[in-house]
Amino acid sequence: MANDIQQAEVVETLHATSLRVQDAPVIHVAPSPHLSNTDQTTRTMMRDVLIALSPVVAVAVYVFKMYAVTQLAVCVISCLAAEMLFTGMRGRKASLCDYSAAVTGIILAMSLPGTAPWYVGIIASFTAIGIGKIIFGGLGMNIFNPAMVGRAFVMIAFASALGASGYQDAKSAVDAITQATPMDAFKQGGVIVPLSSLFWGTTNGSLGETSAIACLIGGLYLCIRRTASWEIPAGVIGTVIVLGGIANLLNPESQWTVLHHLLGGALLFGAFFIATDPVTSPLTPKGKLIFGAGTGAFIMLLRIFSGYPEGVMFAVLIMNSLTPLINRWTVPRPLGGK
Amino acid sequence: MGFIFKGFGSSGTFAHGVHPPERKGFSDGAPIEVIPPPKKVMLPLLQHVGAPAKPAVKPKTDVVLGDKIAEPGGFVSTAHHATISGKVMKTGIVTLTNGRHVPAIPIKAGNEEQLSGQALWEDIFGGEWPRDVDNYSSKEIVDAISAAGIVGLGGAAFPTHVKFVPNEKKPVHTVLVNACECEPYLTADYRMMLEASAPIITGALLAGRAANTKNIIIGIEDNKPKAVEVMKKAAAGTGITIAVLKTKYPQGSEKQLIMAVTGKEVPLGGLPLDVGIAVSNVSTVAAIARAVVRKKPLTHRVVTVTGAGIKNPKNLLVPIGISIGELIEYCGGLTKDAARLISGGPMMGFAFANLDAPVTKGTSGITVLTHKDVQKEDETNCVRCGRCVDVCPMNLVPTKLALASRHKDIELAERYNIMACFECGSCAYACPASLPIVQLVRTGKAVVIAASKK
Ligand code: SF4
Ligand code: SF4
């Protein structure tokens, strides 16, 4: 992209007469700084995300058994294949080794129901990588969160498989799948799932969203490692608490409390793993807070007023599209500036 | 450290910044050694910020240590002096470590006797230093600084007298002595504080006297407890304050140091003088003391020669104009895995390959890194993680500056204040995508400057 200003790396051998060194070392000349923080690279960041996802994946496999294993395998393999295929088509070096395609695959699988047929996973993966990422120019250039692009596509294309009823299969051998998802059970029948099930994750839902505790553990790890910026989940969760609280006050009979909003559905998974995608969120701490708060607000808006029981995916996509604007609003004041 | 800055709202550090590995251990235990006088020195006419100096001697003249050999070429410029005794040769061209080719006056030693070893040390830093400086007038001090050819020895090499010339509109209320030495590896200022605290204190008092203020603060980072202790003892009873600052890079940058000590922001594009502060490095104030009290010009400086690529890292007192190759040879030479020679420290220093380059007044150290030290991950696309934003001490958005530079987008570059970047390297150090941000910003600045001249 910037061949004209490629890093000028000149290699010279010493030519000083004053120094008599046999086999003189090769000296590189390169611009400052000459040190870099090698603890944190694009690759280690992606590896951190994989580590943070492990409790979520573990709970998903525990609760949904083979459903989770198959969906994961389908999505990860398809994402890697898609990455290889599309980068190859654009004549680029495959960026498989930065793990980012694998991360997209896992997040995508975790946001799909275990019951979704295999071709849904494949199509979602190819859409995520192809349309969500590669046509923008690959990792770092995309505007929308790739996993959410993939999911949105199949959600529209296969409305029945991904609609609330698609999650449920009364004949399944896996317990969770025989029930309706908590948000749907409430929307349709006013049934309240106990908070403890939402906390531990023994309910039906998209594979990665059911367990609040797993999302919290992984999410806090990401924030502590500073791979995710804490401002984003803080913004999401803070806004949901405020708006959920207001909704509670306005409608005190409702059994669906703020805590249900927080622990139920994809809220925590979305706040920690989806909204925090650095590429598609703003650059400055202030921008990140705004982004988080906006995501939280859209989630509540969709949950309370729309026909969908859930709103995380659309909220993130909407905020993704606002990110360039937020960046523009939040140009920080330089030191000594006005 | 329980220190209270009277009247200042300061946190003892500045916002953002990074913590690169310090690696001072290579040389911080090595007492300053006086290097034997070289056979020849090359004295560049432009080794400072400002206009080049003008030669004041003809070739074949015999000079002794301290004779003036070049006159300042303007107000923001400086004189230069013979750093060994010998014969002036025909003016030649040298390549400095920053890549600039500049004219230089060579001096070749004959058989004359040279001041060296302990005698040289005594002459420069030894003996008694007055702690009562009230009998010097401000003008006397500024003239002596100017005559001695003193520039900022921390690396910037800005002519020092300019900072202290009384300015009615912008009076100085605080003299801030910069003893942070926040660059990794470098230990020259640290050793100066341990071994030459007396001239530093005298110099700081003189700087205060020149600027007509009694408010003198020496800022030292808390990773140098020994220096803090020595300087506190030396400063006792003088009214000088020792401010202990939380270690962070780039604390030694003027604006960040002012922020850390006084909580004041130097306006964008402005100078410390705009907030009533004059900043000078510790080694510079020691040179001021020598210039005023002993009437001796700046001829020598302490240079740290360090890094895993050097056989025996040392702190050396060397004549300005000696070749860097001689310093390296004196330190046992390079190791086999030496990969990069840097003049200065690894964050802001220049990489160079020409060992004939002379030490200048601004050469604070020679750092030699190995292949292992300079290893970097491959560059990837920017992942917009915002880490560069989190560390930029000027509160800029470095990734946008890099982008603007790549697209030669002047409007974008200016919207994000590209000219405020002082190339500290924090952003590139922290960037997980290994983007050459500083390099790009440099290009971008050049484009912006070129456009503004049109
Ligand atoms: S630190 Fe590097 S990767 Fe992160 S936003 Fe800045 S330039 Fe991009
Ligand atoms: S943009 Fe400039 S001032 Fe900011 S961290 Fe990078 S080099 Fe330093």
mmCIF file of N, CA and C and ligand atoms in Angstrom, chain B residues 392-394 396 398 401 421-427 438, ligand 2:
data_model
loop_
_atom_site.group_PDB
_atom_site.id
_atom_site.type_symbol
_atom_site.label_atom_id
_atom_site.label_comp_id
_atom_site.label_asym_id
_atom_site.label_seq_id
_atom_site.Cartn_x
_atom_site.Cartn_y
_atom_site.Cartn_z
ATOM 1 N N CYS B 392 0.158 8.117 23.693
ATOM 2 C CA CYS B 392 0.756 9.346 23.141
ATOM 3 C C CYS B 392 0.790 10.458 24.188
ATOM 4 N N PRO B 393 1.980 10.902 24.571
ATOM 5 C CA PRO B 393 2.079 11.922 25.621
ATOM 6 C C PRO B 393 1.567 13.287 25.163
ATOM 7 N N MET B 394 1.400 13.469 23.857
ATOM 8 C CA MET B 394 0.855 14.732 23.371
ATOM 9 C C MET B 394 -0.651 14.633 23.156
ATOM 10 N N LEU B 396 -2.340 12.765 21.009
ATOM 11 C CA LEU B 396 -2.707 12.761 19.593
ATOM 12 C C LEU B 396 -3.337 11.418 19.241
ATOM 13 N N PRO B 398 -2.146 8.848 16.868
ATOM 14 C CA PRO B 398 -1.053 8.502 15.947
ATOM 15 C C PRO B 398 -1.481 7.710 14.726
ATOM 16 N N LEU B 401 -2.530 9.914 12.080
ATOM 17 C CA LEU B 401 -1.393 10.635 11.499
ATOM 18 C C LEU B 401 -0.695 9.749 10.475
ATOM 19 N N CYS B 421 3.399 16.419 17.118
ATOM 20 C CA CYS B 421 4.149 15.194 17.428
ATOM 21 C C CYS B 421 5.623 15.520 17.531
ATOM 22 N N PHE B 422 6.267 15.094 18.611
ATOM 23 C CA PHE B 422 7.704 15.357 18.696
ATOM 24 C C PHE B 422 8.520 14.076 18.532
ATOM 25 N N GLU B 423 7.891 13.085 17.948
ATOM 26 C CA GLU B 423 8.574 11.869 17.510
ATOM 27 C C GLU B 423 9.209 11.098 18.655
ATOM 28 N N CYS B 424 8.492 11.033 19.776
ATOM 29 C CA CYS B 424 9.046 10.338 20.934
ATOM 30 C C CYS B 424 9.067 8.831 20.736
ATOM 31 N N GLY B 425 8.229 8.321 19.840
ATOM 32 C CA GLY B 425 8.264 6.891 19.551
ATOM 33 C C GLY B 425 7.402 6.029 20.454
ATOM 34 N N SER B 426 6.700 6.630 21.410
ATOM 35 C CA SER B 426 5.863 5.816 22.311
ATOM 36 C C SER B 426 4.837 5.016 21.535
ATOM 37 N N CYS B 427 4.230 5.655 20.533
ATOM 38 C CA CYS B 427 3.168 4.998 19.775
ATOM 39 C C CYS B 427 3.714 3.785 19.022
ATOM 40 N N VAL B 438 6.268 6.532 13.573
ATOM 41 C CA VAL B 438 7.104 7.728 13.665
ATOM 42 C C VAL B 438 7.666 8.097 12.300
HETATM 43 S S1 SF4 C 2 2.379 10.578 17.787
HETATM 44 FE FE1 SF4 C 2 4.337 11.565 18.145
HETATM 45 S S2 SF4 C 2 4.202 12.419 20.195
HETATM 46 FE FE2 SF4 C 2 2.560 10.899 20.003
HETATM 47 S S3 SF4 C 2 3.468 8.996 20.770
HETATM 48 FE FE3 SF4 C 2 3.781 9.004 18.566
HETATM 49 S S4 SF4 C 2 5.811 9.895 18.328
HETATM 50 FE FE4 SF4 C 2 5.162 10.413 20.403
#
